[in-house]
Amino acid sequence: MRKKYYNLVENMKGKIRVFCRIRPMSRPEAVRGDATIVSCLDEYSVIVETARGQREFQFDRIFGSESSQEEVFEDTNRLIQSAIDGFNVCIFAYGQTGSGKTYTMVGDKSMKNPGIIPRTFTKIFEIMHENEAKFDIKVSAYMLELYNDRLQDLFVSPAEAFSKKIELKKDKKGLVFAHGAETKDAASAGELFALFEQGCANRHIAATKMNVESSRSHLIIGIMMESRNFTNGTVCYGKLSLVDLAGSERAAKTGAKDEQLKEANSINKSLSALGDVISALSSEQPHVPYRNNKLTQAMQDSLGGNAKTLMFVNISPSECNVEETLTSLIYATRVKAITNNAQRNMDSKEIAHLKEVGGLE
């Protein structure tokens, strides 16, 4: 009951929700004999042992290294219903390279432990199936990566993507959309997952000292859901953004060179711009610098916009990463202070009909 009422109050306040996930010790860390400096006080508090003593951070939920993918998704999946109901929803993951973001969002390579993205695909169509007598729901998606300050369409070949220009624009309801990107329809979770796999095959990935397969770009998936109510003819337009941010990092630590150094600089520049936006929003400054980077433009409706937003901050438990862990937790604390104004995107039967026949934008 406590959790139910807490969720209700947070939704009413419009606060961005922040979940913290602590990954297990990696094999190299264990072999080196690194000390564990992160612990959970309870399901809302995390403690970090630093050279200057203990620091405590509080979030909406803490997931320890033992937490399963199912547990993590359990607290996430009610947001999927909100997207189908016509809300703008964003779920994104942040953390240093090798902190477990992609495991949280995508899962392992074998898909024995799928993450939030594939579980979301399944959940969307489960909800659709449960409501097929009352609603007709259409699903479509786009998939982009922001690589070296350039937006690339992952639904086309890399060569074709390089020659395409994608622009981020906002519609009248304040929703960000990718003008020029391929949008594909999906009639099942399997179709949506196949599109996702096709997109992943076109992503930029490289090995770093921190991670065997490190994402060198930010991944942005937009899932649009149009839901028509058979009873009263109203139409709801929901958008679900799933964002797997590239790792924040120091080049010296990851061993980045040449092209990888350029990639790292681009990643850090975009994350710094995101930090500026978060800082402006959390301190309620009159000007928010969304236009400084394509990443902040892409997330403009998710941070300080009209979305129900959930951030995962992924951290390492090892003493060798204490600086990055503290930086990530401070960043996430700022995000938690941001208020959004989530509103349902819905048209009446008459307006929906006019749109269909081309009478309205």
XYZ file of N, CA and C in Angstrom, residues 59-307:
747
model
N 16.541 7.472 -3.938
C 15.840 7.449 -5.224
C 14.481 6.757 -5.060
N 13.757 6.643 -6.169
C 12.422 6.038 -6.105
C 12.482 4.528 -5.910
N 13.617 3.945 -6.280
C 13.798 2.511 -6.062
C 15.276 2.185 -6.264
N 15.802 1.302 -5.431
C 17.185 0.820 -5.583
C 17.136 -0.667 -5.917
N 17.848 -1.057 -6.945
C 17.974 -2.476 -7.290
C 19.420 -2.897 -7.045
N 19.606 -3.865 -6.140
C 20.946 -4.348 -5.824
C 21.459 -5.306 -6.886
N 22.675 -5.782 -6.695
C 23.312 -6.654 -7.689
C 22.587 -7.990 -7.854
N 21.755 -8.361 -6.867
C 21.005 -9.631 -6.958
C 19.690 -9.476 -7.715
N 19.266 -8.258 -7.960
C 17.942 -8.035 -8.586
C 17.892 -8.617 -9.995
N 16.791 -9.287 -10.295
C 16.635 -9.923 -11.621
C 16.050 -8.916 -12.615
N 16.156 -9.273 -13.895
C 15.573 -8.441 -14.956
C 14.054 -8.342 -14.770
N 13.429 -9.445 -14.302
C 11.971 -9.453 -14.071
C 11.595 -8.406 -13.023
N 12.358 -8.380 -11.905
C 12.070 -7.417 -10.830
C 12.194 -5.980 -11.330
N 13.238 -5.740 -12.105
C 13.473 -4.389 -12.622
C 12.316 -3.968 -13.533
N 11.849 -4.898 -14.351
C 10.774 -4.568 -15.296
C 9.418 -4.427 -14.597
N 9.239 -5.170 -13.529
C 7.959 -5.159 -12.796
C 7.564 -3.742 -12.387
N 8.535 -2.965 -11.944
C 8.254 -1.598 -11.503
C 8.213 -0.610 -12.675
N 8.477 -1.089 -13.862
C 8.556 -0.219 -15.042
C 7.316 -0.347 -15.918
N 6.701 -1.537 -15.891
C 5.747 -1.820 -16.966
C 4.429 -1.054 -16.912
N 4.119 -0.430 -15.752
C 2.860 0.344 -15.730
C 2.956 1.573 -16.634
N 4.190 2.016 -16.924
C 4.372 3.156 -17.826
C 3.967 2.818 -19.258
N 4.047 1.532 -19.602
C 3.678 1.107 -20.960
C 2.181 1.294 -21.160
N 1.403 0.978 -20.120
C -0.042 1.217 -20.167
C -0.317 2.710 -20.381
N 0.455 3.570 -19.725
C 0.280 5.026 -19.884
C 0.492 5.454 -21.332
N 1.514 4.864 -21.995
C 1.784 5.213 -23.401
C 0.617 4.796 -24.291
N 0.059 3.611 -24.029
C -1.099 3.142 -24.811
C -2.314 4.034 -24.543
N -2.384 4.566 -23.311
C -3.511 5.443 -22.935
C -3.386 6.848 -23.524
N -2.278 7.123 -24.264
C -2.157 8.418 -24.925
C -1.179 9.380 -24.285
N -0.336 8.878 -23.382
C 0.675 9.746 -22.780
C 2.007 9.603 -23.515
N 2.833 10.630 -23.360
C 4.205 10.596 -23.842
C 5.036 10.011 -22.695
N 5.744 8.929 -22.946
C 6.496 8.229 -21.898
C 7.953 8.080 -22.349
N 8.889 8.280 -21.435
C 10.303 8.077 -21.760
C 10.968 7.248 -20.667
N 11.703 6.217 -21.079
C 12.514 5.422 -20.148
C 13.944 5.499 -20.675
N 14.871 5.998 -19.849
C 16.248 6.082 -20.338
C 17.248 5.620 -19.288
N 18.412 5.162 -19.763
C 19.460 4.640 -18.880
C 20.717 5.488 -19.009
N 21.328 5.786 -17.849
C 22.521 6.630 -17.783
C 23.551 5.950 -16.887
N 24.828 6.155 -17.188
C 25.883 5.614 -16.323
C 27.198 5.549 -17.074
N 28.280 5.259 -16.341
C 29.584 5.186 -16.986
C 29.675 3.949 -17.887
N 30.670 3.928 -18.772
C 30.923 2.769 -19.625
C 31.109 1.528 -18.745
N 30.397 0.457 -19.085
C 30.547 -0.798 -18.346
C 29.746 -0.880 -17.054
N 28.776 0.040 -16.862
C 28.005 0.022 -15.603
C 26.735 -0.810 -15.691
N 26.452 -1.344 -16.875
C 25.289 -2.232 -17.013
C 24.060 -1.608 -17.642
N 24.223 -0.461 -18.331
C 23.067 0.193 -18.962
C 22.424 -0.677 -20.024
N 23.270 -1.188 -20.934
C 22.725 -1.968 -22.051
C 22.138 -3.286 -21.548
N 22.715 -3.854 -20.495
C 22.123 -5.067 -19.908
C 20.729 -4.745 -19.361
N 20.595 -3.599 -18.697
C 19.286 -3.190 -18.165
C 18.295 -2.935 -19.293
N 18.724 -2.228 -20.323
C 17.793 -1.836 -21.390
C 17.552 -2.940 -22.416
N 18.622 -3.667 -22.789
C 18.500 -4.660 -23.874
C 18.540 -6.094 -23.335
N 19.478 -6.369 -22.417
C 19.634 -7.732 -21.898
C 20.946 -8.329 -22.354
N 21.107 -9.632 -22.144
C 22.344 -10.299 -22.560
C 22.264 -10.704 -24.027
N 23.405 -11.101 -24.574
C 23.473 -11.441 -26.004
C 22.565 -12.595 -26.388
N 22.491 -13.607 -25.500
C 21.703 -14.805 -25.812
C 20.204 -14.570 -25.641
N 19.837 -13.434 -25.044
C 18.451 -13.083 -24.742
C 17.807 -14.053 -23.743
N 18.656 -14.696 -22.921
C 18.118 -15.519 -21.825
C 17.604 -14.607 -20.722
N 18.207 -13.423 -20.634
C 17.793 -12.427 -19.638
C 17.455 -11.110 -20.329
N 16.330 -11.070 -21.071
C 16.010 -9.851 -21.820
C 15.805 -8.644 -20.900
N 16.146 -7.473 -21.427
C 16.029 -6.233 -20.660
C 14.705 -5.530 -20.918
N 14.669 -4.254 -20.572
C 13.428 -3.478 -20.628
C 12.887 -3.362 -22.046
N 13.776 -3.159 -23.043
C 13.286 -2.944 -24.417
C 12.530 -4.167 -24.951
N 13.139 -5.381 -24.999
C 12.356 -6.526 -25.509
C 11.141 -6.865 -24.651
N 11.242 -6.674 -23.334
C 10.081 -6.948 -22.467
C 8.952 -5.950 -22.754
N 9.339 -4.717 -23.093
C 8.343 -3.699 -23.444
C 7.592 -4.097 -24.706
N 8.319 -4.589 -25.701
C 7.673 -5.031 -26.948
C 6.598 -6.077 -26.641
N 6.964 -7.059 -25.817
C 6.029 -8.135 -25.453
C 4.828 -7.559 -24.712
N 5.090 -6.662 -23.760
C 4.019 -6.094 -22.927
C 3.029 -5.285 -23.753
N 3.519 -4.499 -24.719
C 2.633 -3.686 -25.568
C 1.573 -4.577 -26.214
N 2.049 -5.674 -26.810
C 1.109 -6.536 -27.546
C 0.259 -7.400 -26.614
N 0.752 -7.661 -25.407
C -0.085 -8.342 -24.399
C -1.270 -7.445 -24.027
N -0.979 -6.164 -23.777
C -2.040 -5.200 -23.422
C -3.022 -5.051 -24.584
N -2.479 -4.986 -25.807
C -3.344 -4.879 -26.992
C -4.287 -6.070 -27.101
N -3.741 -7.257 -26.873
C -4.529 -8.483 -26.974
C -5.646 -8.505 -25.923
N -5.298 -8.068 -24.702
C -6.287 -8.031 -23.608
C -7.431 -7.055 -23.905
N -7.146 -6.017 -24.691
C -8.145 -4.961 -24.942
C -8.688 -4.936 -26.362
N -8.457 -6.030 -27.108
C -8.827 -5.988 -28.539
C -10.333 -5.843 -28.786
N -11.159 -6.204 -27.788
C -12.616 -6.041 -27.949
C -13.029 -4.577 -27.793
N -12.206 -3.787 -27.093
C -12.571 -2.387 -26.815
C -11.809 -1.372 -27.658
N -10.583 -1.739 -28.062
C -9.727 -0.775 -28.767
C -9.079 -1.378 -30.010
N -8.870 -0.510 -31.012
C -8.040 -0.879 -32.155
C -6.742 -0.084 -31.993
N -5.625 -0.789 -31.827
C -4.350 -0.110 -31.561
C -3.352 -0.384 -32.681
N -2.786 0.694 -33.238
C -1.764 0.560 -34.288
C -0.414 0.946 -33.695
N 0.616 0.158 -34.019
C 1.955 0.396 -33.472
C 2.943 0.648 -34.606
N 3.763 1.693 -34.469
C 4.842 1.942 -35.431
C 6.068 2.423 -34.660
N 7.225 2.338 -35.294
C 8.460 2.686 -34.574
C 9.507 3.289 -35.495
N 10.379 4.121 -34.905
C 11.610 4.548 -35.575
C 12.766 4.240 -34.635
N 13.973 4.175 -35.191
C 15.136 3.817 -34.381
C 16.339 4.603 -34.887
N 16.920 5.391 -33.998
C 18.027 6.266 -34.386
C 19.234 6.043 -33.495
N 20.401 6.397 -34.009
C 21.560 6.527 -33.125
C 22.140 7.919 -33.334
N 22.629 8.482 -32.252
C 23.341 9.752 -32.340
C 24.812 9.404 -32.215
N 25.523 9.484 -33.354
C 26.918 9.065 -33.427
C 27.765 10.220 -33.944
N 28.787 10.621 -33.193
C 29.646 11.758 -33.573
C 28.827 12.983 -33.990
N 27.867 13.332 -33.150
C 27.009 14.519 -33.346
C 26.104 14.423 -34.569
N 25.909 13.210 -35.076
C 25.069 13.048 -36.257
C 23.979 12.013 -35.993
N 22.734 12.359 -36.338
C 21.631 11.408 -36.182
C 21.596 10.467 -37.366
N 21.562 9.161 -37.112
C 21.523 8.180 -38.193
C 20.336 7.231 -38.019
N 19.687 6.970 -39.133
C 18.524 6.089 -39.152
C 19.012 4.640 -39.139
N 18.633 3.877 -38.116
C 19.101 2.490 -38.015
C 18.235 1.503 -38.794
N 17.132 1.986 -39.364
C 16.276 1.096 -40.160
C 16.703 1.011 -41.627
N 17.797 1.700 -41.971
C 18.334 1.595 -43.333
C 19.818 1.224 -43.222
N 20.435 0.851 -44.337
C 21.845 0.441 -44.301
C 22.720 1.627 -43.907
N 23.902 1.371 -43.300
C 24.785 2.482 -42.901
C 25.117 3.435 -44.051
N 25.286 2.874 -45.252
C 25.614 3.722 -46.415
C 24.445 4.665 -46.730
N 23.237 4.109 -46.711
C 22.037 4.917 -46.983
C 21.824 5.932 -45.856
N 22.075 5.494 -44.611
C 21.883 6.370 -43.451
C 22.799 7.591 -43.530
N 23.999 7.384 -44.065
C 24.975 8.469 -44.134
C 24.516 9.576 -45.082
N 23.754 9.200 -46.109
C 23.319 10.203 -47.091
C 21.969 10.846 -46.716
N 21.342 10.359 -45.637
C 20.038 10.881 -45.215
C 20.181 11.998 -44.188
N 19.314 12.989 -44.295
C 19.309 14.063 -43.288
C 18.089 13.886 -42.397
N 18.341 13.772 -41.093
C 17.239 13.626 -40.139
C 17.184 14.875 -39.275
N 15.993 15.439 -39.173
C 15.810 16.637 -38.355
C 14.838 16.354 -37.227
N 15.153 16.862 -36.041
C 14.250 16.716 -34.896
C 13.304 17.897 -34.876
N 12.006 17.607 -34.879
C 11.011 18.679 -34.879
C 9.981 18.393 -33.801
N 9.190 19.421 -33.465
C 8.122 19.240 -32.475
C 6.775 19.469 -33.144
N 5.803 18.612 -32.789
C 4.456 18.824 -33.327
C 3.693 19.803 -32.421
N 2.417 20.046 -32.766
C 1.639 21.043 -32.016
C 1.429 20.649 -30.562
N 1.500 19.362 -30.290
C 1.301 18.903 -28.903
C 2.622 18.908 -28.113
N 3.702 19.339 -28.771
C 4.988 19.402 -28.082
C 5.778 18.112 -28.135
N 5.305 17.138 -28.935
C 6.018 15.858 -29.056
C 7.148 15.981 -30.077
N 8.305 15.480 -29.729
C 9.448 15.492 -30.653
C 9.289 14.331 -31.633
N 9.525 14.597 -32.919
C 9.540 13.500 -33.893
C 10.732 13.672 -34.830
N 11.151 12.558 -35.428
C 12.344 12.565 -36.284
C 11.917 12.681 -37.746
N 12.000 13.882 -38.277
C 11.616 14.130 -39.670
C 12.687 13.543 -40.598
N 12.268 12.693 -41.528
C 13.218 12.079 -42.463
C 13.604 10.665 -42.090
N 13.227 10.213 -40.879
C 13.562 8.837 -40.456
C 12.478 7.867 -40.906
N 12.884 6.651 -41.223
C 11.928 5.590 -41.581
C 11.088 5.234 -40.359
N 9.779 5.171 -40.544
C 8.892 4.685 -39.483
C 8.251 3.402 -39.988
N 8.408 2.334 -39.230
C 7.901 1.029 -39.672
C 6.766 0.555 -38.773
N 5.741 -0.039 -39.405
C 4.616 -0.604 -38.642
C 4.996 -1.974 -38.106
N 4.406 -2.333 -36.965
C 4.629 -3.670 -36.397
C 3.291 -4.212 -35.907
N 2.986 -5.462 -36.307
C 1.702 -6.075 -35.941
C 1.849 -7.104 -34.826
N 3.081 -7.300 -34.351
C 3.302 -8.260 -33.259
C 4.606 -7.914 -32.543
N 4.778 -8.490 -31.350
C 6.028 -8.271 -30.600
C 7.211 -8.816 -31.387
N 7.001 -9.943 -32.084
C 8.053 -10.563 -32.906
C 8.513 -9.636 -34.016
N 7.553 -8.961 -34.670
C 7.894 -8.019 -35.755
C 8.687 -6.829 -35.204
N 8.243 -6.341 -34.043
C 8.918 -5.207 -33.425
C 10.346 -5.592 -33.018
N 10.505 -6.794 -32.484
C 11.826 -7.261 -32.071
C 12.737 -7.476 -33.283
N 12.161 -7.977 -34.389
C 12.953 -8.172 -35.618
C 13.460 -6.831 -36.144
N 12.619 -5.785 -36.076
C 13.041 -4.444 -36.492
C 14.166 -3.940 -35.591
N 14.017 -4.207 -34.298
C 15.020 -3.802 -33.317
C 16.364 -4.490 -33.594
N 16.328 -5.782 -33.868
C 17.570 -6.524 -34.158
C 18.236 -6.000 -35.422
N 17.406 -5.696 -36.425
C 17.917 -5.138 -37.688
C 18.623 -3.808 -37.405
N 18.001 -2.964 -36.570
C 18.588 -1.672 -36.216
C 19.887 -1.822 -35.436
N 19.897 -2.780 -34.484
C 21.099 -3.003 -33.655
C 22.298 -3.430 -34.498
N 22.027 -4.181 -35.563
C 23.108 -4.655 -36.443
C 23.810 -3.482 -37.137
N 23.124 -2.336 -37.228
C 23.705 -1.160 -37.900
C 24.366 -0.175 -36.932
N 24.430 -0.520 -35.637
C 24.981 0.408 -34.634
C 26.502 0.413 -34.582
N 27.059 1.509 -34.076
C 28.509 1.634 -33.888
C 28.894 1.082 -32.514
N 29.747 0.076 -32.522
C 30.190 -0.577 -31.273
C 31.694 -0.790 -31.355
N 32.395 -0.644 -30.225
C 33.848 -0.896 -30.211
C 34.257 -1.419 -28.846
N 35.398 -2.097 -28.819
C 35.928 -2.592 -27.544
C 36.709 -1.481 -26.854
N 36.500 -1.358 -25.536
C 37.311 -0.434 -24.735
C 37.856 -1.230 -23.548
N 38.766 -0.607 -22.802
C 39.317 -1.282 -21.618
C 38.228 -1.569 -20.587
N 37.176 -0.741 -20.592
C 36.108 -0.881 -19.610
C 35.081 -1.933 -20.019
N 34.995 -2.208 -21.316
C 33.881 -3.008 -21.811
C 34.266 -3.664 -23.134
N 33.961 -4.952 -23.290
C 34.295 -5.651 -24.542
C 33.479 -5.088 -25.702
N 32.176 -4.854 -25.454
C 31.331 -4.277 -26.510
C 30.719 -2.994 -25.974
N 31.362 -1.888 -26.232
C 30.880 -0.614 -25.714
C 30.106 0.135 -26.795
N 28.907 0.611 -26.441
C 28.118 1.394 -27.388
C 28.803 2.732 -27.596
N 29.064 3.055 -28.841
C 29.757 4.315 -29.140
C 28.770 5.402 -29.551
N 27.494 5.134 -29.339
C 26.468 6.088 -29.742
C 25.304 6.007 -28.765
N 24.465 7.030 -28.783
C 23.219 7.001 -28.021
C 22.154 6.321 -28.889
N 21.408 5.424 -28.304
C 20.331 4.728 -29.031
C 18.992 5.334 -28.625
N 18.207 5.723 -29.622
C 16.890 6.330 -29.360
C 15.825 5.571 -30.158
N 14.914 4.932 -29.447
C 13.812 4.216 -30.103
C 12.519 4.959 -29.786
N 11.743 5.254 -30.798
C 10.433 5.886 -30.599
C 9.346 4.917 -31.032
N 8.439 4.589 -30.125
C 7.317 3.703 -30.471
C 6.034 4.523 -30.376
N 5.331 4.637 -31.493
C 4.084 5.405 -31.523
C 2.905 4.435 -31.471
N 1.922 4.786 -30.637
C 0.737 3.937 -30.506
C -0.524 4.770 -30.693
N -1.314 4.378 -31.683
C -2.585 5.072 -31.950
C -3.712 4.128 -31.542
N -4.502 4.571 -30.589
C -5.522 3.695 -30.010
C -6.920 4.277 -30.220
N -7.767 3.537 -30.967
C -9.138 3.992 -31.242
C -10.122 3.232 -30.356
N -10.935 3.988 -29.620
C -11.944 3.394 -28.739
C -13.187 3.051 -29.557
N -13.545 1.752 -29.596
C -14.709 1.318 -30.391
C -16.014 1.911 -29.856
N -16.100 2.149 -28.548
C -17.354 2.604 -27.923
C -17.676 4.050 -28.268
N -16.697 4.963 -28.048
C -17.018 6.382 -28.274
C -16.260 7.025 -29.431
N -15.401 6.255 -30.105
C -14.704 6.762 -31.293
C -13.519 7.670 -31.017
N -13.190 7.911 -29.731
C -12.034 8.772 -29.437
C -10.727 8.067 -29.830
N -9.735 8.875 -30.188
C -8.438 8.326 -30.587
C -7.346 8.922 -29.689
N -6.507 8.056 -29.112
C -5.384 8.491 -28.280
C -4.082 8.263 -29.032
N -3.138 9.184 -28.872
C -1.829 9.067 -29.517
C -0.749 9.023 -28.435
N -0.156 7.880 -28.234
C 0.902 7.743 -27.228
C 2.255 7.561 -27.889
N 3.297 8.007 -27.196
C 4.653 7.801 -27.701
C 5.512 7.288 -26.562
N 6.230 6.219 -26.837
C 7.134 5.644 -25.834
C 8.562 5.743 -26.359
N 9.389 6.528 -25.669
C 10.804 6.660 -26.057
C 11.643 5.769 -25.149
N 12.475 4.944 -25.761
C 13.393 4.082 -25.020
C 14.805 4.515 -25.406
N 15.561 5.004 -24.438
C 16.866 5.608 -24.746
C 17.969 4.920 -23.950
N 18.937 4.370 -24.682
C 20.120 3.771 -24.047
C 21.285 4.711 -24.345
N 21.642 5.521 -23.357
C 22.708 6.505 -23.563
C 24.072 5.822 -23.605
N 24.963 6.363 -24.411
C 26.343 5.859 -24.425
C 26.975 6.162 -23.073
N 28.028 5.439 -22.728
C 28.643 5.565 -21.406
C 29.404 6.860 -21.213
N 29.213 7.466 -20.043
C 30.060 8.607 -19.673
C 31.417 8.032 -19.290
N 32.487 8.708 -19.666
C 33.806 8.090 -19.451
C 34.954 9.085 -19.505
N 36.075 8.666 -18.941
C 37.316 9.421 -19.112
C 38.182 8.625 -20.079
N 38.684 9.292 -21.102
C 39.434 8.599 -22.164
C 40.599 7.789 -21.608
N 41.274 8.308 -20.588
C 42.435 7.609 -20.014
C 42.031 6.258 -19.439
N 40.811 6.210 -18.915
C 40.355 4.979 -18.268
C 39.918 3.931 -19.285
N 39.333 4.375 -20.403
C 38.833 3.422 -21.394
C 39.886 3.060 -22.434
N 40.987 3.822 -22.484
C 42.041 3.547 -23.457
C 41.650 3.937 -24.871
N 40.794 4.948 -25.000
C 40.325 5.362 -26.324
C 41.442 6.056 -27.107
N 41.537 5.728 -28.417
C 42.550 6.358 -29.284
C 41.911 6.753 -30.614
N 42.481 7.778 -31.274
C 42.098 8.218 -32.617
C 40.580 8.334 -32.783
N 39.991 7.440 -33.638
C 38.556 7.516 -33.927
C 37.737 7.355 -32.645
N 38.173 6.434 -31.777
C 37.456 6.218 -30.523
C 37.533 7.433 -29.607
N 38.635 8.158 -29.686
C 38.781 9.366 -28.880
C 37.795 10.430 -29.365
N 37.656 10.508 -30.685
C 36.685 11.445 -31.286
C 35.266 11.074 -30.827
N 34.984 9.754 -30.845
C 33.669 9.272 -30.392
C 33.439 9.634 -28.929
N 34.467 9.383 -28.094
C 34.356 9.658 -26.655
C 34.107 11.144 -26.408
N 34.811 12.008 -27.151
C 34.620 13.455 -26.999
C 33.197 13.863 -27.357
N 32.680 13.260 -28.434
C 31.319 13.551 -28.876
C 30.299 13.088 -27.829
N 30.528 11.886 -27.273
C 29.637 11.342 -26.233
C 29.653 12.267 -25.008
N 30.854 12.622 -24.564
C 30.975 13.456 -23.369
C 30.379 14.851 -23.570
N 30.521 15.362 -24.807
C 29.965 16.679 -25.116
C 28.428 16.649 -25.017
N 27.838 15.579 -25.561
C 26.364 15.471 -25.537
C 25.853 15.236 -24.116
N 26.588 14.422 -23.333
C 26.167 14.178 -21.948
C 26.343 15.431 -21.085
N 27.354 16.225 -21.422
C 27.559 17.491 -20.720
C 26.396 18.445 -21.024
N 25.956 18.469 -22.301
C 24.805 19.301 -22.696
C 23.539 18.834 -21.971
N 23.409 17.512 -21.842
C 22.263 16.946 -21.109
C 22.324 17.390 -19.641
N 23.542 17.397 -19.082
C 23.745 17.860 -17.709
C 23.338 19.320 -17.540
N 23.651 20.151 -18.553
C 23.283 21.580 -18.505
C 21.765 21.752 -18.494
N 21.086 20.936 -19.302
C 19.615 20.983 -19.363
C 19.027 20.564 -18.015
N 19.565 19.472 -17.471
C 19.085 18.955 -16.187
C 19.310 19.988 -15.076
N 20.480 20.634 -15.107
C 20.808 21.658 -14.109
C 19.839 22.842 -14.206
N 19.565 23.287 -15.433
C 18.651 24.428 -15.642
C 17.236 24.086 -15.182
N 16.795 22.870 -15.484
C 15.440 22.459 -15.101
C 15.302 22.280 -13.594
N 16.306 21.627 -12.985
C 16.199 21.335 -11.553
C 16.296 22.600 -10.696
N 16.984 23.638 -11.231
C 17.061 24.899 -10.482
C 16.043 25.919 -11.002
N 15.136 25.450 -11.885
C 14.026 26.262 -12.419
C 14.491 27.568 -13.060
N 15.545 27.468 -13.880
C 16.028 28.644 -14.600
C 15.075 28.983 -15.753
N 14.960 30.263 -16.123
C 14.010 30.637 -17.192
C 14.399 30.084 -18.570
N 15.720 29.960 -18.812
C 16.160 29.440 -20.116
C 16.745 28.038 -19.952
N 16.248 27.120 -20.768
C 16.764 25.734 -20.744
C 17.465 25.483 -22.084
N 18.777 25.168 -22.075
C 19.541 25.088 -23.340
C 19.363 23.779 -24.130
N 18.116 23.488 -24.520
C 17.841 22.261 -25.297
C 18.560 22.253 -26.651
N 18.699 23.449 -27.244
C 19.190 23.521 -28.626
C 20.710 23.334 -28.755
N 21.407 23.174 -27.628
C 22.873 23.074 -27.667
C 23.393 21.755 -28.220
N 22.529 20.741 -28.276
C 22.985 19.431 -28.750
C 21.793 18.635 -29.284
N 22.073 17.741 -30.236
C 20.980 16.931 -30.799
C 20.376 15.988 -29.752
N 21.207 15.548 -28.800
C 20.681 14.655 -27.757
C 19.629 15.380 -26.911
N 19.926 16.617 -26.527
C 18.968 17.361 -25.699
C 17.733 17.772 -26.516
N 17.916 17.971 -27.814
C 16.744 18.232 -28.669
C 15.854 16.988 -28.716
N 16.499 15.817 -28.850
C 15.740 14.557 -28.938
C 14.971 14.272 -27.652
N 15.522 14.760 -26.507
C 14.888 14.469 -25.216
C 14.105 15.657 -24.654
N 13.823 16.632 -25.527
C 13.174 17.866 -25.062
C 11.772 17.631 -24.511
N 11.048 16.668 -25.076
C 9.699 16.407 -24.548
C 9.736 15.443 -23.360
N 10.911 14.883 -23.065
C 11.045 13.918 -21.968
C 11.561 14.556 -20.682
N 12.361 15.612 -20.812
C 12.916 16.305 -19.647
C 12.350 17.717 -19.606
N 11.499 17.978 -18.633
C 10.880 19.299 -18.545
C 9.783 19.489 -19.571
N 9.392 18.412 -20.225
C 8.334 18.477 -21.242
C 7.037 17.887 -20.722
N 6.379 17.089 -21.596
C 5.059 16.571 -21.231
C 5.065 15.050 -21.046
N 6.231 14.512 -20.678
C 6.337 13.051 -20.582
C 6.256 12.552 -19.144
